[in-house]
Tab-separated table of C-alpha atoms in Angstrom:
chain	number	residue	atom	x	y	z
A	1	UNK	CA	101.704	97.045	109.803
A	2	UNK	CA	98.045	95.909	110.594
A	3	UNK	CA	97.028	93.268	112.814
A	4	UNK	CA	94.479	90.410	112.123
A	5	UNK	CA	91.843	91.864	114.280
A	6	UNK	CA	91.807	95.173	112.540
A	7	UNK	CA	92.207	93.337	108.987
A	8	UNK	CA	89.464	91.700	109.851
A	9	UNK	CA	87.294	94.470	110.312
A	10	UNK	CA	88.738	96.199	107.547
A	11	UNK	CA	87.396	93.019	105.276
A	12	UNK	CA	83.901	93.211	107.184
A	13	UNK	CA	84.092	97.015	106.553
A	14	UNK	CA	84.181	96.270	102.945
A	15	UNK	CA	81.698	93.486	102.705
A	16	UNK	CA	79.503	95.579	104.166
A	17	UNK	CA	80.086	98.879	101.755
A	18	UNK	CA	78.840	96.977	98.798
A	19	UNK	CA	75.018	97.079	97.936
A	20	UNK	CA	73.752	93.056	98.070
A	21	UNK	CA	70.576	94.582	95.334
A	22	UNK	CA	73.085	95.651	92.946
A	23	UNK	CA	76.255	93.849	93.657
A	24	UNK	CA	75.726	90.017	92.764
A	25	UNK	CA	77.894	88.547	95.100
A	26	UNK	CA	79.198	85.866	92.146
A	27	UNK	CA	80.151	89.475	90.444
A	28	UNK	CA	82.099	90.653	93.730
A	29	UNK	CA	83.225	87.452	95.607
A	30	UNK	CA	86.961	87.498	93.999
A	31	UNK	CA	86.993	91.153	95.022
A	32	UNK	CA	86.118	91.070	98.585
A	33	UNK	CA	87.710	87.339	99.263
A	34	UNK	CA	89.486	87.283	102.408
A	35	UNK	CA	93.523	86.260	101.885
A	36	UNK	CA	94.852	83.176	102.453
A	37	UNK	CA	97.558	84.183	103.706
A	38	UNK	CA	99.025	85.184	107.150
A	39	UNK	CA	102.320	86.608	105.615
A	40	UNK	CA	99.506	89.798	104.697
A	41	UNK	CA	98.087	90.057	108.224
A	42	UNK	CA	102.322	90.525	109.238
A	43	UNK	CA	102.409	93.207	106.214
A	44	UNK	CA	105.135	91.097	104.348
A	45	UNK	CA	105.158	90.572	100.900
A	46	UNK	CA	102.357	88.357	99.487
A	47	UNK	CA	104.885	86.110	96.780
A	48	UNK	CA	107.858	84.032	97.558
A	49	UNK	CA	111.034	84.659	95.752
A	50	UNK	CA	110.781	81.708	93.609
A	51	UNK	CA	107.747	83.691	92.198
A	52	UNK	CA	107.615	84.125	88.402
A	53	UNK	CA	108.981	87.850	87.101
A	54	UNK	CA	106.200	90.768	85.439
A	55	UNK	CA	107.488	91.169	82.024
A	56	UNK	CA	106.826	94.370	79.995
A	57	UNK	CA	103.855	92.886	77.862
A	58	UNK	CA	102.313	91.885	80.879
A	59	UNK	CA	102.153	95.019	82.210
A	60	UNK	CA	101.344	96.388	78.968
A	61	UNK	CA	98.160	94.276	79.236
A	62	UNK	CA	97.622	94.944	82.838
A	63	UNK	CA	96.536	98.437	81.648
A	64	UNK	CA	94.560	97.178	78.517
A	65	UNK	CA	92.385	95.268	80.700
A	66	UNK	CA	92.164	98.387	82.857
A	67	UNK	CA	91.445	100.399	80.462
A	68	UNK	CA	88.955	98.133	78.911
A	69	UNK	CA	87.159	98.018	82.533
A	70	UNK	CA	86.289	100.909	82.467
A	71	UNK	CA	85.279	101.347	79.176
A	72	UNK	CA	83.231	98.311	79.764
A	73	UNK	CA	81.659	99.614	82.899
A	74	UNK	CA	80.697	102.874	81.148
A	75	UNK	CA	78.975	101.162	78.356
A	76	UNK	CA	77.058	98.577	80.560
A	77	UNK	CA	75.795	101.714	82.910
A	78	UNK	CA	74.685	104.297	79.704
A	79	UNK	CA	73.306	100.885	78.575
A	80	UNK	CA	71.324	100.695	81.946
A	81	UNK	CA	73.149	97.542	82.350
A	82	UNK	CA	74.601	96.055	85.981
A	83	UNK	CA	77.628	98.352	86.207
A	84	UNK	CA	78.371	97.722	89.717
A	85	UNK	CA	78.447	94.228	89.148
A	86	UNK	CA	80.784	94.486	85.960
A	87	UNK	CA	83.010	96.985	87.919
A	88	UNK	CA	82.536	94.523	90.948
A	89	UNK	CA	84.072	91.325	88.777
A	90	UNK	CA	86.729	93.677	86.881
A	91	UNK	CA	88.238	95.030	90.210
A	92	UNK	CA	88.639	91.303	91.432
A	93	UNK	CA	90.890	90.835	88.369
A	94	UNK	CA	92.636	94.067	88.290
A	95	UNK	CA	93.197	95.259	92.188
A	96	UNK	CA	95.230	93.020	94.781
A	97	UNK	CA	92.643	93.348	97.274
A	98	UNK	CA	92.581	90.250	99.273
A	99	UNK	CA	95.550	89.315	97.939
A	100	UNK	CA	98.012	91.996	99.296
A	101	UNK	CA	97.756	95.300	100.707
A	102	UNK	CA	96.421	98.118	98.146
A	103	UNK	CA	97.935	101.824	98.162
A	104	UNK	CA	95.054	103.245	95.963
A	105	UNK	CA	95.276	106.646	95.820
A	106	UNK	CA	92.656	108.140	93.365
A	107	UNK	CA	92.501	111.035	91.162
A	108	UNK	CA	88.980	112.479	92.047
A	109	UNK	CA	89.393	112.437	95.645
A	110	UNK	CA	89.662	115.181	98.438
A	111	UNK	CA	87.851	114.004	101.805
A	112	UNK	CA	88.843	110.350	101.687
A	113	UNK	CA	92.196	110.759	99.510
A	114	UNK	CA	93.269	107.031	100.096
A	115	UNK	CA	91.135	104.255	99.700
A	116	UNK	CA	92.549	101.055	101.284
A	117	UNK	CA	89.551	98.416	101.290
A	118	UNK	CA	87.841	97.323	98.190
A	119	UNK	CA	84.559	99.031	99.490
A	120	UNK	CA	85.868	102.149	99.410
A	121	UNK	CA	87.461	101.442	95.961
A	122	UNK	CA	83.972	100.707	94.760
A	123	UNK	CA	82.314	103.616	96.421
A	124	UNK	CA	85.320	105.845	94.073
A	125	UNK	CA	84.387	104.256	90.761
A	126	UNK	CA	80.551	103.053	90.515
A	127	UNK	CA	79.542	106.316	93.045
A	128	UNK	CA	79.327	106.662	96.859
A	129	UNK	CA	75.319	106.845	96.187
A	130	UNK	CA	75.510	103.349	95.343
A	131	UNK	CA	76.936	100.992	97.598
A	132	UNK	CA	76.431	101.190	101.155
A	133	UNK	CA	78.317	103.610	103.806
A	134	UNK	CA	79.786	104.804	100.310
A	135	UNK	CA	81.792	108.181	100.430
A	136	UNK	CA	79.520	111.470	99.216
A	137	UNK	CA	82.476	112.792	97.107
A	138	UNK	CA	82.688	110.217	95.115
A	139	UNK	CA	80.418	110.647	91.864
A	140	UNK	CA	81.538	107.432	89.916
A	141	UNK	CA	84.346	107.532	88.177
A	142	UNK	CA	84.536	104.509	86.334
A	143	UNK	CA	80.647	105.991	84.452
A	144	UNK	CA	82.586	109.801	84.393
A	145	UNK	CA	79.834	110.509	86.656
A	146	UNK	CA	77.334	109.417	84.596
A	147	UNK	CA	78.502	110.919	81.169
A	148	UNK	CA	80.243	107.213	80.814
A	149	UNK	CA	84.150	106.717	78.793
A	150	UNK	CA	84.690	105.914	75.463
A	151	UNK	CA	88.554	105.612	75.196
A	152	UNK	CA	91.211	105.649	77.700
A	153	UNK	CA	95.015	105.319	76.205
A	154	UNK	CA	98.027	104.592	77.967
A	155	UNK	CA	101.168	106.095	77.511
A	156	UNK	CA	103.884	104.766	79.829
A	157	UNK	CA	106.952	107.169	80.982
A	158	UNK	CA	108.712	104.631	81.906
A	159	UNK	CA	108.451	101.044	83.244
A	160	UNK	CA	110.634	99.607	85.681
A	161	UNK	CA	110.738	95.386	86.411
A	162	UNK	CA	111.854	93.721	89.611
A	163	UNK	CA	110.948	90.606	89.956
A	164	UNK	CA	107.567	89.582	90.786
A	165	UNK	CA	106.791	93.065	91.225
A	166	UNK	CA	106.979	95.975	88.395
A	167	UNK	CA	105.844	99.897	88.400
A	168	UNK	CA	104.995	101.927	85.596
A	169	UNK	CA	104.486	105.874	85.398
A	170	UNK	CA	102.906	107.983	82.901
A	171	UNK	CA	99.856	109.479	81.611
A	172	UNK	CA	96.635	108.588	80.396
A	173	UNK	CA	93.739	109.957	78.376
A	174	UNK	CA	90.381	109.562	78.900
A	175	UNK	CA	87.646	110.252	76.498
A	176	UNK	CA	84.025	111.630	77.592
A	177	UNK	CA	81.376	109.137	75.739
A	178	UNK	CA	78.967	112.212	75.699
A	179	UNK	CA	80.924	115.037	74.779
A	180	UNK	CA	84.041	113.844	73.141
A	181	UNK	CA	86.276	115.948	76.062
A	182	UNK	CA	89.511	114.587	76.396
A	183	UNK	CA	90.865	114.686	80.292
A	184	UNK	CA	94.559	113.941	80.504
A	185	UNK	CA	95.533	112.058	84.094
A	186	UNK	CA	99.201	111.146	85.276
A	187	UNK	CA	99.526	107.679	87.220
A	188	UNK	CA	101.821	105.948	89.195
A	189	UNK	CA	101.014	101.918	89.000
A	190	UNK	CA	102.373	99.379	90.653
A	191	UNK	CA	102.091	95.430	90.066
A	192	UNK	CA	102.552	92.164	91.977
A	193	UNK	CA	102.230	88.828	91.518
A	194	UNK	CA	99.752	87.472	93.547
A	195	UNK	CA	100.300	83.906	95.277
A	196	UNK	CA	97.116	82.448	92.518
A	197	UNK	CA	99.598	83.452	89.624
A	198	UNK	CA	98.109	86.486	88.498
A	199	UNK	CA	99.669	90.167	88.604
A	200	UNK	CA	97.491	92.647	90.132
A	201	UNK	CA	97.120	96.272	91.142
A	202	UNK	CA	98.779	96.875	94.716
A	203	UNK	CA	99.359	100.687	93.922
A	204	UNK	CA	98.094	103.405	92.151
A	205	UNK	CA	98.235	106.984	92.341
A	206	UNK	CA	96.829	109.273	89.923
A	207	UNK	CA	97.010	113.112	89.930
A	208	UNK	CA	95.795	115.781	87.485
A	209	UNK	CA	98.988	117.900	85.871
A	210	UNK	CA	100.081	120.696	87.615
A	211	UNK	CA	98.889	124.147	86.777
A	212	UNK	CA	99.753	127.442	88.035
């Protein structure tokens, strides 16, 4: 449970991670939004029970338009593009920050393992170099550390619905844009349906498969 002092400098935490020079704040603003609600602050859900049910195909295009993100944000950075803005406006859409609590565990990440404020979500996939108090592990993985994406595909283990609120597990694969490399990741996602109508990211765990 967190209380609305230390939310508060959680959210101030985060506004303050993000580079203003390279993070229009029109690109960001539905990212780093405060909540509106005080259910969050009390770490109670963040829908009623009247709230409309996840179906399959919406999760199924939850990850599409993840998968697209970062496809997008690759291309926009080898491109020389604003990548941290494009990441900056796709993570407002995709991740419950704001919204809901976020259990964001990433795949690339040793020192700082769990990452629960948007700024240190950005820090993990534009680069810790990038945004401000960002994390030195953290090489970008949304650009591959600067060898960019060309293809991620979803393949779903299994998907489970309850309500307002469904998880999915499986793999994906991710495809270098330079070399051609193919890196296979298992993920745990979880979605919610946020009080504005939309389903959104409020866990996700991703781990390499085990080798001996």
């Amino acid at each position: 449970m967190i209380g609305a002092r230390a939310y508060r400098q959680l959210l101030q935490r985060a506004r303050g991670n993000i580079t203003a020079q390279k993070c229009p704040s029109a690109s960001i603003s539905s990212f780093l939004r405060p909540t509106a609600s005080k259910e969050i602050l009390k770490g109670k859900r963040s829908f009623s029970a009247e709230a409309k049910a996840i179906s399959e195909a919406e999760v199924l295009e939850c990850q599409a338009n993840w998968a697209n993100a970062i496809k997008s944000i690759s291309k926009t950075y080898l491109d020389k593009g604003d990548y941290i803005g494009t990441a900056g406006a796709a993570a407002g859409e995709l991740y419950g920050y704001g919204h809901s609590n976020v259990l964001f565990k990433p795949t690339k990440a040793a020192e700082y393992p769990f990452r629960p404020t948007a700024g240190e979500a950005m820090s993990y996939f534009v680069g810790g170099s990038v945004v401000d108090n960002g994390y030195d592990e953290d090489g970008g993985f949304a650009i591959n550390g600067g060898k960019g994406w060309k293809e991620v595909v979803f393949t779903n283990h299994q998907i489970d619905l309850n309500g307002p609120v469904a998880i999915a597990m499986g793999s994906y694969v991710f495809t270098c844009a330079t070399s051609g490399d193919e890196a296979k990741v298992e993920y745990t996602f979880g979605y919610k349906r946020n009080s504005d109508g939309k389903a959104r990211i409020f866990l996700h765990h991703s781990s390499v498969p085990y080798s001996e």
